[in-house]
CSV table of C-alpha atoms in Angstrom, one decimal:
chain,number,residue,atom,x,y,z
A,1,MET,CA,12.5,-2.4,-15.5
A,2,LEU,CA,12.8,-1.4,-11.7
A,3,THR,CA,15.9,0.2,-10.3
A,4,LEU,CA,16.5,1.1,-6.6
A,5,PRO,CA,16.8,4.8,-8.0
A,6,ILE,CA,13.3,4.1,-9.6
A,7,LEU,CA,11.7,3.0,-6.6
A,8,ARG,CA,12.9,5.4,-3.7
A,9,LYS,CA,11.6,8.4,-6.6
A,10,MET,CA,8.3,5.9,-6.5
A,11,LEU,CA,7.9,5.8,-2.8
A,12,HIS,CA,8.8,9.6,-1.9
A,13,SER,CA,6.4,10.3,-4.1
A,14,ALA,CA,4.0,8.2,-2.7
A,15,ALA,CA,4.9,9.6,0.7
A,16,THR,CA,4.4,13.1,-0.2
A,17,GLU,CA,0.8,12.3,-1.2
A,18,LEU,CA,0.0,10.4,2.0
A,19,LYS,CA,1.5,13.0,4.2
A,20,ALA,CA,-0.7,15.6,2.4
A,21,ASN,CA,-4.0,13.4,2.8
A,22,SER,CA,-3.9,12.5,6.5
A,23,LYS,CA,-6.7,15.1,7.5
A,24,TYR,CA,-8.5,13.4,4.7
A,25,LEU,CA,-7.8,10.0,6.1
A,26,CYS,CA,-8.7,11.3,9.4
A,27,GLU,CA,-11.8,12.5,9.0
A,28,LEU,CA,-12.9,9.2,6.6
A,29,ASP,CA,-12.1,7.5,9.7
A,30,GLY,CA,-13.5,9.6,12.7
A,31,VAL,CA,-17.1,8.5,10.6
A,32,ALA,CA,-16.7,4.8,12.2
A,33,GLY,CA,-13.2,4.6,13.6
A,34,ASP,CA,-11.5,6.4,16.0
A,35,GLY,CA,-10.2,9.1,13.6
A,36,ASP,CA,-6.3,8.9,14.1
A,37,HIS,CA,-5.9,6.7,10.8
A,38,GLY,CA,-4.4,10.2,9.1
A,39,ILE,CA,-2.0,10.2,12.3
A,40,THR,CA,-1.1,6.3,11.5
A,41,ILE,CA,-0.2,6.9,7.5
A,42,GLY,CA,1.6,9.7,8.3
A,43,ARG,CA,3.5,9.2,10.9
A,44,MET,CA,4.5,6.1,8.2
A,45,ALA,CA,5.1,8.8,5.2
A,46,ASP,CA,7.7,10.4,7.5
A,47,VAL,CA,9.5,7.1,8.1
A,48,MET,CA,9.5,6.2,4.4
A,49,GLN,CA,10.8,10.1,3.4
A,50,GLU,CA,13.8,9.3,6.1
A,51,LEU,CA,14.6,5.7,5.4
A,52,LEU,CA,14.7,6.3,1.5
A,53,ASP,CA,17.6,8.9,2.5
A,54,VAL,CA,19.5,6.2,4.1
A,55,THR,CA,22.2,5.5,1.7
A,56,THR,CA,23.1,2.3,3.5
A,57,LEU,CA,19.4,1.0,2.2
A,58,ASN,CA,21.2,0.3,-0.7
A,59,THR,CA,19.2,-2.7,-2.5
A,60,MET,CA,15.5,-2.9,-3.2
A,61,ARG,CA,15.3,-5.5,-0.7
A,62,SER,CA,17.0,-4.1,1.9
A,63,LEU,CA,15.1,-0.6,1.5
A,64,LEU,CA,11.5,-2.8,1.2
A,65,ASP,CA,12.7,-4.7,4.6
A,66,ALA,CA,13.6,-1.9,6.4
A,67,LEU,CA,10.5,0.2,6.0
A,68,GLY,CA,7.9,-3.1,6.3
A,69,ASP,CA,10.2,-3.5,9.6
A,70,ALA,CA,9.5,0.2,10.9
A,71,PHE,CA,6.1,-0.2,9.6
A,72,MET,CA,5.4,-2.7,12.0
A,73,GLY,CA,6.6,-0.7,14.7
A,74,ILE,CA,4.2,1.8,14.4
A,75,ASN,CA,1.7,2.2,17.0
A,76,GLY,CA,-2.1,2.9,15.8
A,77,GLY,CA,-4.4,0.6,15.1
A,78,SER,CA,-3.7,-2.2,12.3
A,79,ALA,CA,-2.4,0.0,9.5
A,80,GLY,CA,1.4,-0.8,10.8
A,81,PRO,CA,1.4,-3.9,11.2
A,82,LEU,CA,-0.9,-4.4,7.9
A,83,TRP,CA,1.8,-1.8,6.0
A,84,GLY,CA,4.1,-3.8,7.0
A,85,THR,CA,3.6,-7.0,6.1
A,86,VAL,CA,3.1,-6.2,2.3
A,87,PHE,CA,6.3,-4.2,2.5
A,88,THR,CA,8.5,-7.0,3.8
A,89,GLY,CA,6.1,-9.2,1.6
A,90,MET,CA,7.8,-7.1,-1.2
A,91,ALA,CA,11.3,-7.9,-0.1
A,92,GLU,CA,10.2,-11.4,0.3
A,93,GLY,CA,9.3,-11.6,-3.5
A,94,ILE,CA,12.8,-10.4,-5.2
A,95,ASP,CA,17.0,-11.4,-4.4
A,96,ASP,CA,19.1,-8.5,-3.7
A,97,GLN,CA,19.0,-7.5,-7.5
A,98,ALA,CA,19.8,-3.8,-8.4
A,99,GLU,CA,17.0,-4.4,-11.1
A,100,LEU,CA,13.7,-6.0,-11.7
A,101,THR,CA,12.3,-7.5,-15.1
A,102,ASP,CA,8.4,-7.4,-15.5
A,103,LEU,CA,8.8,-10.6,-14.4
A,104,GLU,CA,10.4,-10.3,-11.3
A,105,LEU,CA,8.6,-7.2,-11.0
A,106,ARG,CA,5.1,-9.4,-10.7
A,107,LYS,CA,7.0,-11.5,-8.4
A,108,MET,CA,7.5,-9.2,-5.9
A,109,PHE,CA,4.2,-7.9,-5.5
A,110,THR,CA,2.7,-11.7,-5.4
A,111,GLN,CA,4.3,-12.2,-2.6
A,112,ALA,CA,3.4,-9.3,-1.2
A,113,LYS,CA,0.1,-10.7,-1.4
A,114,LEU,CA,0.6,-14.1,-0.3
A,115,ASP,CA,2.1,-12.6,2.8
A,116,PHE,CA,-1.0,-10.5,3.6
A,117,MET,CA,-3.4,-13.1,2.9
A,118,ASP,CA,-1.6,-15.0,5.7
A,119,ILE,CA,-2.6,-12.5,7.9
A,120,SER,CA,-5.5,-10.9,7.2
A,121,LYS,CA,-9.0,-12.9,6.6
A,122,ALA,CA,-10.6,-9.9,4.6
A,123,LYS,CA,-11.8,-10.1,1.3
A,124,PRO,CA,-12.8,-8.3,-1.2
A,125,GLY,CA,-16.0,-6.4,-1.0
A,126,ASP,CA,-15.9,-6.3,3.2
A,127,LYS,CA,-14.8,-2.6,3.0
A,128,THR,CA,-11.3,-3.0,4.0
A,129,MET,CA,-7.9,-1.8,2.2
A,130,VAL,CA,-8.3,-5.6,0.7
A,131,ASP,CA,-10.8,-3.4,-1.7
A,132,ALA,CA,-7.2,-1.0,-2.9
A,133,LEU,CA,-4.6,-3.4,-2.3
A,134,TYR,CA,-5.7,-6.7,-4.3
A,135,PRO,CA,-7.1,-5.5,-7.3
A,136,ALA,CA,-3.8,-3.0,-7.4
A,137,ILE,CA,-1.7,-6.6,-7.3
A,138,ASP,CA,-3.5,-8.4,-9.8
A,139,ALA,CA,-3.1,-5.4,-12.5
A,140,ILE,CA,0.4,-5.3,-12.0
A,141,ILE,CA,0.4,-9.0,-12.5
A,142,GLU,CA,-2.1,-9.1,-15.7
A,143,THR,CA,-1.0,-5.8,-17.0
A,144,GLN,CA,1.3,-5.5,-20.4
A,145,GLY,CA,3.5,-2.6,-20.9
A,146,SER,CA,6.1,-0.2,-19.6
A,147,LEU,CA,6.6,0.2,-16.1
A,148,LYS,CA,4.5,3.7,-16.1
A,149,GLU,CA,1.5,1.9,-18.1
A,150,ILE,CA,1.9,-1.2,-15.7
A,151,MET,CA,1.9,1.2,-12.4
A,152,ASP,CA,-0.7,3.6,-14.0
A,153,ALA,CA,-2.9,0.2,-14.1
A,154,ALA,CA,-3.0,-0.5,-10.8
A,155,ALA,CA,-3.2,3.4,-9.3
A,156,ALA,CA,-6.4,3.4,-11.2
A,157,VAL,CA,-8.0,-0.1,-10.1
A,158,ALA,CA,-6.7,0.8,-6.3
A,159,LYS,CA,-8.8,4.2,-7.3
A,160,ALA,CA,-11.9,2.5,-8.1
A,161,GLY,CA,-11.7,-0.2,-5.8
A,162,ALA,CA,-11.2,2.6,-2.6
A,163,GLU,CA,-14.6,4.1,-4.0
A,164,ALA,CA,-16.7,1.2,-4.5
A,165,THR,CA,-16.1,0.9,-0.6
A,166,SER,CA,-18.4,3.4,-0.2
A,167,GLN,CA,-21.3,1.1,-1.0
A,168,MET,CA,-20.3,-1.7,1.3
A,169,VAL,CA,-21.1,-2.7,4.6
A,170,ALA,CA,-17.8,-2.9,6.9
A,171,ARG,CA,-17.6,-6.3,7.9
A,172,PHE,CA,-13.8,-6.0,9.9
A,173,GLY,CA,-12.5,-3.2,12.3
A,174,ARG,CA,-14.9,-0.6,14.5
A,175,ALA,CA,-16.5,0.1,11.3
A,176,LYS,CA,-18.0,-3.4,11.8
A,177,ASN,CA,-20.4,-2.6,14.5
A,178,MET,CA,-22.1,0.6,12.8
A,179,GLY,CA,-23.8,-2.3,9.7
A,180,GLU,CA,-25.9,-1.0,7.2
A,181,ARG,CA,-24.8,2.8,8.9
A,182,SER,CA,-21.8,2.0,7.0
A,183,ILE,CA,-22.5,2.7,3.8
A,184,GLY,CA,-21.8,6.0,2.5
A,185,THR,CA,-18.7,6.6,3.5
A,186,LYS,CA,-15.5,5.2,1.8
A,187,ASP,CA,-12.6,3.0,3.8
A,188,PRO,CA,-9.9,4.7,5.3
A,189,GLY,CA,-7.8,1.7,4.8
A,190,ALA,CA,-8.3,1.3,0.9
A,191,VAL,CA,-7.9,5.2,0.7
A,192,SER,CA,-4.8,5.6,1.9
A,193,ILE,CA,-4.0,2.4,-0.6
A,194,ALA,CA,-4.8,4.2,-3.2
A,195,ILE,CA,-3.0,7.0,-2.5
A,196,LEU,CA,0.3,5.0,-1.8
A,197,PHE,CA,-0.1,3.5,-5.3
A,198,ASP,CA,-1.5,7.0,-7.0
A,199,GLY,CA,1.9,8.7,-5.8
A,200,MET,CA,3.8,5.6,-6.6
A,201,ALA,CA,2.7,6.3,-10.4
A,202,LYS,CA,2.9,9.7,-10.8
A,203,ALA,CA,6.5,9.8,-9.8
A,204,LEU,CA,7.0,8.0,-13.5
């Protein structure tokens, strides 16, 4: 059962992890991109910390919606709009309710994936954030058990997906221009998504 206080705790933990890894994400992005992915993620982590403490955002839907809108407005490549789509999709997948059953949690993440698929042509194997995001969402949909077990499963496959991107050829973004030379480095977008899910799971 997911409640607003638990969701806040999960996202606070994720924001802390993301901020702590911003330098590493910049280093990863510097290999094939413009090296600012970690700066963008750091800004998003700051926005998360600020909005999580806003008492007027007193439902899960209003909080997720506010986070999504705030991410959309962050400049610095595609990360803001992409993460924004995930979070507004999560908000769209639920009603203004105080707690979510496992079924409603799955519905929330299913909607996030559907909304993301509407705006992104990336497929698993293209060396993008999708390689961590889609497996994590699929794990949430398919895993039976406690909230902790569900989020642990999502974090594990997101991490494995991010690790696997080091063996892929980039097909999107600036890294696409490197072709085969993009092999050997993990995709920063996938790594940041893995950190997000790991941070959420750690809070439980």
